[in-house]
PDB file of C-alpha atoms in Angstrom:
ATOM      1  CA  MET A  20      49.185  47.644  -4.251  1.00  0.00           C
ATOM      2  CA  GLY A  21      46.474  50.188  -4.647  1.00  0.00           C
ATOM      3  CA  HIS A  22      43.447  48.039  -3.741  1.00  0.00           C
ATOM      4  CA  SER A  23      41.119  49.249  -1.057  1.00  0.00           C
ATOM      5  CA  ARG A  24      39.990  47.107   1.812  1.00  0.00           C
ATOM      6  CA  ARG A  25      36.440  47.275   0.405  1.00  0.00           C
ATOM      7  CA  TRP A  26      37.624  45.863  -2.957  1.00  0.00           C
ATOM      8  CA  VAL A  27      39.511  42.995  -1.272  1.00  0.00           C
ATOM      9  CA  LEU A  28      36.531  42.041   0.912  1.00  0.00           C
ATOM     10  CA  GLY A  29      34.143  42.233  -2.038  1.00  0.00           C
ATOM     11  CA  THR A  30      36.390  40.038  -4.162  1.00  0.00           C
ATOM     12  CA  ALA A  31      36.763  37.514  -1.338  1.00  0.00           C
ATOM     13  CA  ALA A  32      32.998  37.385  -0.873  1.00  0.00           C
ATOM     14  CA  GLY A  33      32.478  36.891  -4.599  1.00  0.00           C
ATOM     15  CA  VAL A  34      35.007  34.057  -4.729  1.00  0.00           C
ATOM     16  CA  GLY A  35      33.380  32.430  -1.676  1.00  0.00           C
ATOM     17  CA  ALA A  36      29.909  32.656  -3.221  1.00  0.00           C
ATOM     18  CA  ALA A  37      31.190  31.199  -6.481  1.00  0.00           C
ATOM     19  CA  ALA A  38      32.779  28.315  -4.582  1.00  0.00           C
ATOM     20  CA  LEU A  39      29.532  27.601  -2.700  1.00  0.00           C
ATOM     21  CA  THR A  40      27.548  27.696  -5.916  1.00  0.00           C
ATOM     22  CA  GLY A  41      29.990  25.287  -7.529  1.00  0.00           C
ATOM     23  CA  CYS A  42      29.653  22.807  -4.653  1.00  0.00           C
ATOM     24  CA  GLY A  43      25.932  22.472  -5.204  1.00  0.00           C
ATOM     25  CA  LEU A  44      24.768  24.213  -2.062  1.00  0.00           C
ATOM     26  CA  PHE A  45      22.419  26.450  -4.014  1.00  0.00           C
ATOM     27  CA  ASP A  46      21.522  23.981  -6.761  1.00  0.00           C
ATOM     28  CA  SER A  47      17.821  23.334  -7.193  1.00  0.00           C
ATOM     29  CA  ASP A  48      18.482  19.830  -8.553  1.00  0.00           C
ATOM     30  CA  ASP A  49      18.407  18.277  -5.086  1.00  0.00           C
ATOM     31  CA  PRO A  50      17.076  14.742  -5.088  1.00  0.00           C
ATOM     32  CA  GLU A  51      13.483  14.521  -3.943  1.00  0.00           C
ATOM     33  CA  PRO A  52      12.918  13.023  -0.512  1.00  0.00           C
ATOM     34  CA  PRO A  53      11.596   9.463  -0.514  1.00  0.00           C
ATOM     35  CA  LYS A  54       7.908   9.256  -1.310  1.00  0.00           C
ATOM     36  CA  ALA A  55       5.671   8.596   1.694  1.00  0.00           C
ATOM     37  CA  PRO A  56       3.853   5.264   1.575  1.00  0.00           C
ATOM     38  CA  ASP A  57       0.390   5.445   0.089  1.00  0.00           C
ATOM     39  CA  PRO A  58      -2.407   5.184   2.690  1.00  0.00           C
ATOM     40  CA  LEU A  59      -3.984   2.434   0.580  1.00  0.00           C
ATOM     41  CA  GLU A  60      -1.007   0.105   0.971  1.00  0.00           C
ATOM     42  CA  PRO A  61      -2.348  -1.589   4.148  1.00  0.00           C
ATOM     43  CA  VAL A  62      -5.676  -2.267   2.402  1.00  0.00           C
ATOM     44  CA  LEU A  63      -3.778  -3.699  -0.575  1.00  0.00           C
ATOM     45  CA  ALA A  64      -1.615  -5.875   1.685  1.00  0.00           C
ATOM     46  CA  GLU A  65      -4.730  -7.235   3.410  1.00  0.00           C
ATOM     47  CA  ALA A  66      -6.398  -8.001   0.081  1.00  0.00           C
ATOM     48  CA  LEU A  67      -3.370 -10.022  -0.993  1.00  0.00           C
ATOM     49  CA  ALA A  68      -3.138 -11.758   2.391  1.00  0.00           C
ATOM     50  CA  LEU A  69      -6.830 -12.666   2.326  1.00  0.00           C
ATOM     51  CA  ALA A  70      -6.591 -14.068  -1.211  1.00  0.00           C
ATOM     52  CA  ALA A  71      -3.582 -16.144  -0.149  1.00  0.00           C
ATOM     53  CA  ALA A  72      -5.391 -17.374   2.983  1.00  0.00           C
ATOM     54  CA  TYR A  73      -8.367 -18.505   0.913  1.00  0.00           C
ATOM     55  CA  ASP A  74      -6.066 -20.214  -1.568  1.00  0.00           C
ATOM     56  CA  GLN A  75      -4.308 -21.965   1.314  1.00  0.00           C
ATOM     57  CA  ALA A  76      -7.604 -23.117   2.770  1.00  0.00           C
ATOM     58  CA  VAL A  77      -8.650 -24.544  -0.601  1.00  0.00           C
ATOM     59  CA  VAL A  78      -5.352 -26.439  -0.905  1.00  0.00           C
ATOM     60  CA  THR A  79      -5.723 -27.947   2.545  1.00  0.00           C
ATOM     61  CA  GLN A  80      -9.495 -28.462   2.330  1.00  0.00           C
ATOM     62  CA  PRO A  81     -10.397 -29.051  -1.352  1.00  0.00           C
ATOM     63  CA  GLY A  82     -14.062 -29.584  -0.475  1.00  0.00           C
ATOM     64  CA  LEU A  83     -14.321 -25.840   0.257  1.00  0.00           C
ATOM     65  CA  ARG A  84     -13.203 -24.762  -3.238  1.00  0.00           C
ATOM     66  CA  THR A  85     -16.658 -23.820  -4.544  1.00  0.00           C
ATOM     67  CA  ARG A  86     -17.381 -21.815  -1.400  1.00  0.00           C
ATOM     68  CA  LEU A  87     -14.026 -20.044  -1.019  1.00  0.00           C
ATOM     69  CA  ALA A  88     -12.615 -19.567  -4.528  1.00  0.00           C
ATOM     70  CA  PRO A  89     -15.026 -16.729  -5.453  1.00  0.00           C
ATOM     71  CA  LEU A  90     -14.097 -14.892  -2.253  1.00  0.00           C
ATOM     72  CA  ALA A  91     -10.399 -15.211  -3.051  1.00  0.00           C
ATOM     73  CA  GLU A  92     -11.065 -13.885  -6.547  1.00  0.00           C
ATOM     74  CA  ASP A  93     -12.850 -10.840  -5.077  1.00  0.00           C
ATOM     75  CA  HIS A  94      -9.721 -10.039  -3.066  1.00  0.00           C
ATOM     76  CA  ARG A  95      -7.474 -10.427  -6.114  1.00  0.00           C
ATOM     77  CA  THR A  96      -9.745  -8.022  -8.006  1.00  0.00           C
ATOM     78  CA  HIS A  97      -9.546  -5.536  -5.115  1.00  0.00           C
ATOM     79  CA  ALA A  98      -5.762  -5.871  -5.018  1.00  0.00           C
ATOM     80  CA  ALA A  99      -5.468  -5.201  -8.745  1.00  0.00           C
ATOM     81  CA  GLU A 100      -7.640  -2.083  -8.520  1.00  0.00           C
ATOM     82  CA  LEU A 101      -5.836  -0.783  -5.420  1.00  0.00           C
ATOM     83  CA  SER A 102      -2.497  -1.359  -7.088  1.00  0.00           C
ATOM     84  CA  ARG A 103      -3.669   0.573 -10.155  1.00  0.00           C
ATOM     85  CA  LEU A 104      -4.925   3.445  -7.989  1.00  0.00           C
ATOM     86  CA  ILE A 105      -1.680   3.584  -6.013  1.00  0.00           C
ATOM     87  CA  GLY A 106       0.274   3.545  -9.262  1.00  0.00           C
ATOM     88  CA  GLU A 107       2.541   0.652  -8.366  1.00  0.00           C
ATOM     89  CA  PRO A 108       2.762  -2.820  -9.883  1.00  0.00           C
ATOM     90  CA  MET A 109       0.870  -5.413  -7.900  1.00  0.00           C
ATOM     91  CA  PRO A 110       3.137  -7.469  -5.658  1.00  0.00           C
ATOM     92  CA  SER A 111       3.057 -11.164  -6.384  1.00  0.00           C
ATOM     93  CA  ALA A 112       1.432 -13.413  -3.834  1.00  0.00           C
ATOM     94  CA  PRO A 113       3.129 -16.637  -2.812  1.00  0.00           C
ATOM     95  CA  ALA A 114       1.618 -19.840  -4.157  1.00  0.00           C
ATOM     96  CA  PRO A 115      -0.207 -21.904  -1.540  1.00  0.00           C
ATOM     97  CA  SER A 116       1.300 -25.195  -0.465  1.00  0.00           C
ATOM     98  CA  ALA A 117      -0.257 -28.132   1.312  1.00  0.00           C
ATOM     99  CA  SER A 118       2.682 -28.376   3.699  1.00  0.00           C
ATOM    100  CA  ALA A 119       2.641 -24.755   4.822  1.00  0.00           C
ATOM    101  CA  ALA A 120       2.336 -23.961   8.501  1.00  0.00           C
ATOM    102  CA  ALA A 121      -0.917 -22.143   7.742  1.00  0.00           C
ATOM    103  CA  ALA A 122      -2.564 -25.426   6.797  1.00  0.00           C
ATOM    104  CA  ALA A 123      -4.827 -25.096   9.817  1.00  0.00           C
ATOM    105  CA  THR A 124      -6.694 -22.210   8.188  1.00  0.00           C
ATOM    106  CA  THR A 125     -10.329 -22.662   9.073  1.00  0.00           C
ATOM    107  CA  VAL A 126     -13.488 -20.963   7.968  1.00  0.00           C
ATOM    108  CA  ALA A 127     -13.691 -19.331  11.416  1.00  0.00           C
ATOM    109  CA  ALA A 128     -10.164 -17.932  11.048  1.00  0.00           C
ATOM    110  CA  LEU A 129     -11.017 -16.626   7.585  1.00  0.00           C
ATOM    111  CA  ARG A 130     -14.110 -14.938   8.999  1.00  0.00           C
ATOM    112  CA  GLN A 131     -12.039 -13.220  11.697  1.00  0.00           C
ATOM    113  CA  ALA A 132      -9.534 -12.066   9.075  1.00  0.00           C
ATOM    114  CA  GLU A 133     -12.379 -10.670   6.949  1.00  0.00           C
ATOM    115  CA  GLN A 134     -13.794  -8.779   9.929  1.00  0.00           C
ATOM    116  CA  ALA A 135     -10.407  -7.247  10.777  1.00  0.00           C
ATOM    117  CA  ALA A 136      -9.789  -6.319   7.144  1.00  0.00           C
ATOM    118  CA  GLN A 137     -13.262  -4.799   6.892  1.00  0.00           C
ATOM    119  CA  ARG A 138     -12.451  -2.512   9.840  1.00  0.00           C
ATOM    120  CA  THR A 139      -9.234  -1.437   8.105  1.00  0.00           C
ATOM    121  CA  ALA A 140     -11.127  -0.606   4.910  1.00  0.00           C
ATOM    122  CA  VAL A 141     -13.772   1.371   6.823  1.00  0.00           C
ATOM    123  CA  ALA A 142     -11.093   3.384   8.636  1.00  0.00           C
ATOM    124  CA  ALA A 143      -9.304   4.108   5.357  1.00  0.00           C
ATOM    125  CA  CYS A 144     -12.593   5.101   3.708  1.00  0.00           C
ATOM    126  CA  LYS A 145     -13.344   7.641   6.441  1.00  0.00           C
ATOM    127  CA  VAL A 146     -10.145   9.601   5.776  1.00  0.00           C
ATOM    128  CA  ALA A 147      -9.775   9.008   2.039  1.00  0.00           C
ATOM    129  CA  PRO A 148     -10.226  11.718  -0.564  1.00  0.00           C
ATOM    130  CA  ALA A 149     -13.412  11.484  -2.615  1.00  0.00           C
ATOM    131  CA  ASP A 150     -11.709   9.813  -5.583  1.00  0.00           C
ATOM    132  CA  ARG A 151     -10.712   6.874  -3.363  1.00  0.00           C
ATOM    133  CA  ALA A 152     -13.618   6.690  -0.914  1.00  0.00           C
ATOM    134  CA  GLY A 153     -15.952   4.912  -3.318  1.00  0.00           C
ATOM    135  CA  LEU A 154     -13.536   2.065  -3.937  1.00  0.00           C
ATOM    136  CA  LEU A 155     -12.715   1.732  -0.252  1.00  0.00           C
ATOM    137  CA  GLY A 156     -16.410   1.729   0.664  1.00  0.00           C
ATOM    138  CA  SER A 157     -17.038  -1.034  -1.868  1.00  0.00           C
ATOM    139  CA  ILE A 158     -14.131  -3.057  -0.500  1.00  0.00           C
ATOM    140  CA  ALA A 159     -15.382  -2.603   3.079  1.00  0.00           C
ATOM    141  CA  ALA A 160     -18.879  -3.733   2.060  1.00  0.00           C
ATOM    142  CA  CYS A 161     -17.505  -6.740   0.196  1.00  0.00           C
ATOM    143  CA  ARG A 162     -15.423  -7.776   3.192  1.00  0.00           C
ATOM    144  CA  ALA A 163     -18.467  -7.498   5.481  1.00  0.00           C
ATOM    145  CA  THR A 164     -20.428  -9.652   3.036  1.00  0.00           C
ATOM    146  CA  HIS A 165     -17.645 -12.238   3.022  1.00  0.00           C
ATOM    147  CA  ALA A 166     -17.662 -12.370   6.806  1.00  0.00           C
ATOM    148  CA  GLU A 167     -21.405 -13.054   6.750  1.00  0.00           C
ATOM    149  CA  ALA A 168     -21.004 -15.679   4.030  1.00  0.00           C
ATOM    150  CA  LEU A 169     -18.522 -17.500   6.252  1.00  0.00           C
ATOM    151  CA  ARG A 170     -20.981 -17.894   9.152  1.00  0.00           C
TER     152      ARG A 170
END
């Protein structure tokens, strides 16, 4: 037919490369891998859990409202700011109910939860970039203050 072996191999390679390009192997429009969770998410989750625990305690022990409601509000404020910093909408917290299993929430249990959450905030603050360390330090200090207020 008059075609050299070199021409046939070159044509075959060109057709193969065109086929691979058409199948998307070399496309740069690959979907991005899933985003890693933000390191602030555990601090946010604790803020929401603490606010819910305080709300639950107030439902089950209404006499503690004036003492506990401001602490719950602090945690809601922290959650809103953390959510804004993470760039995600704030998850909704469940409404407290008098018949919930957590009805036995006591001031001592709230204090222990504050102490554990304060340790989480301190650990996060130690490894956070400068633009996040200030907020985390403030949250850690607030949680320590809450623990003392619950003595």
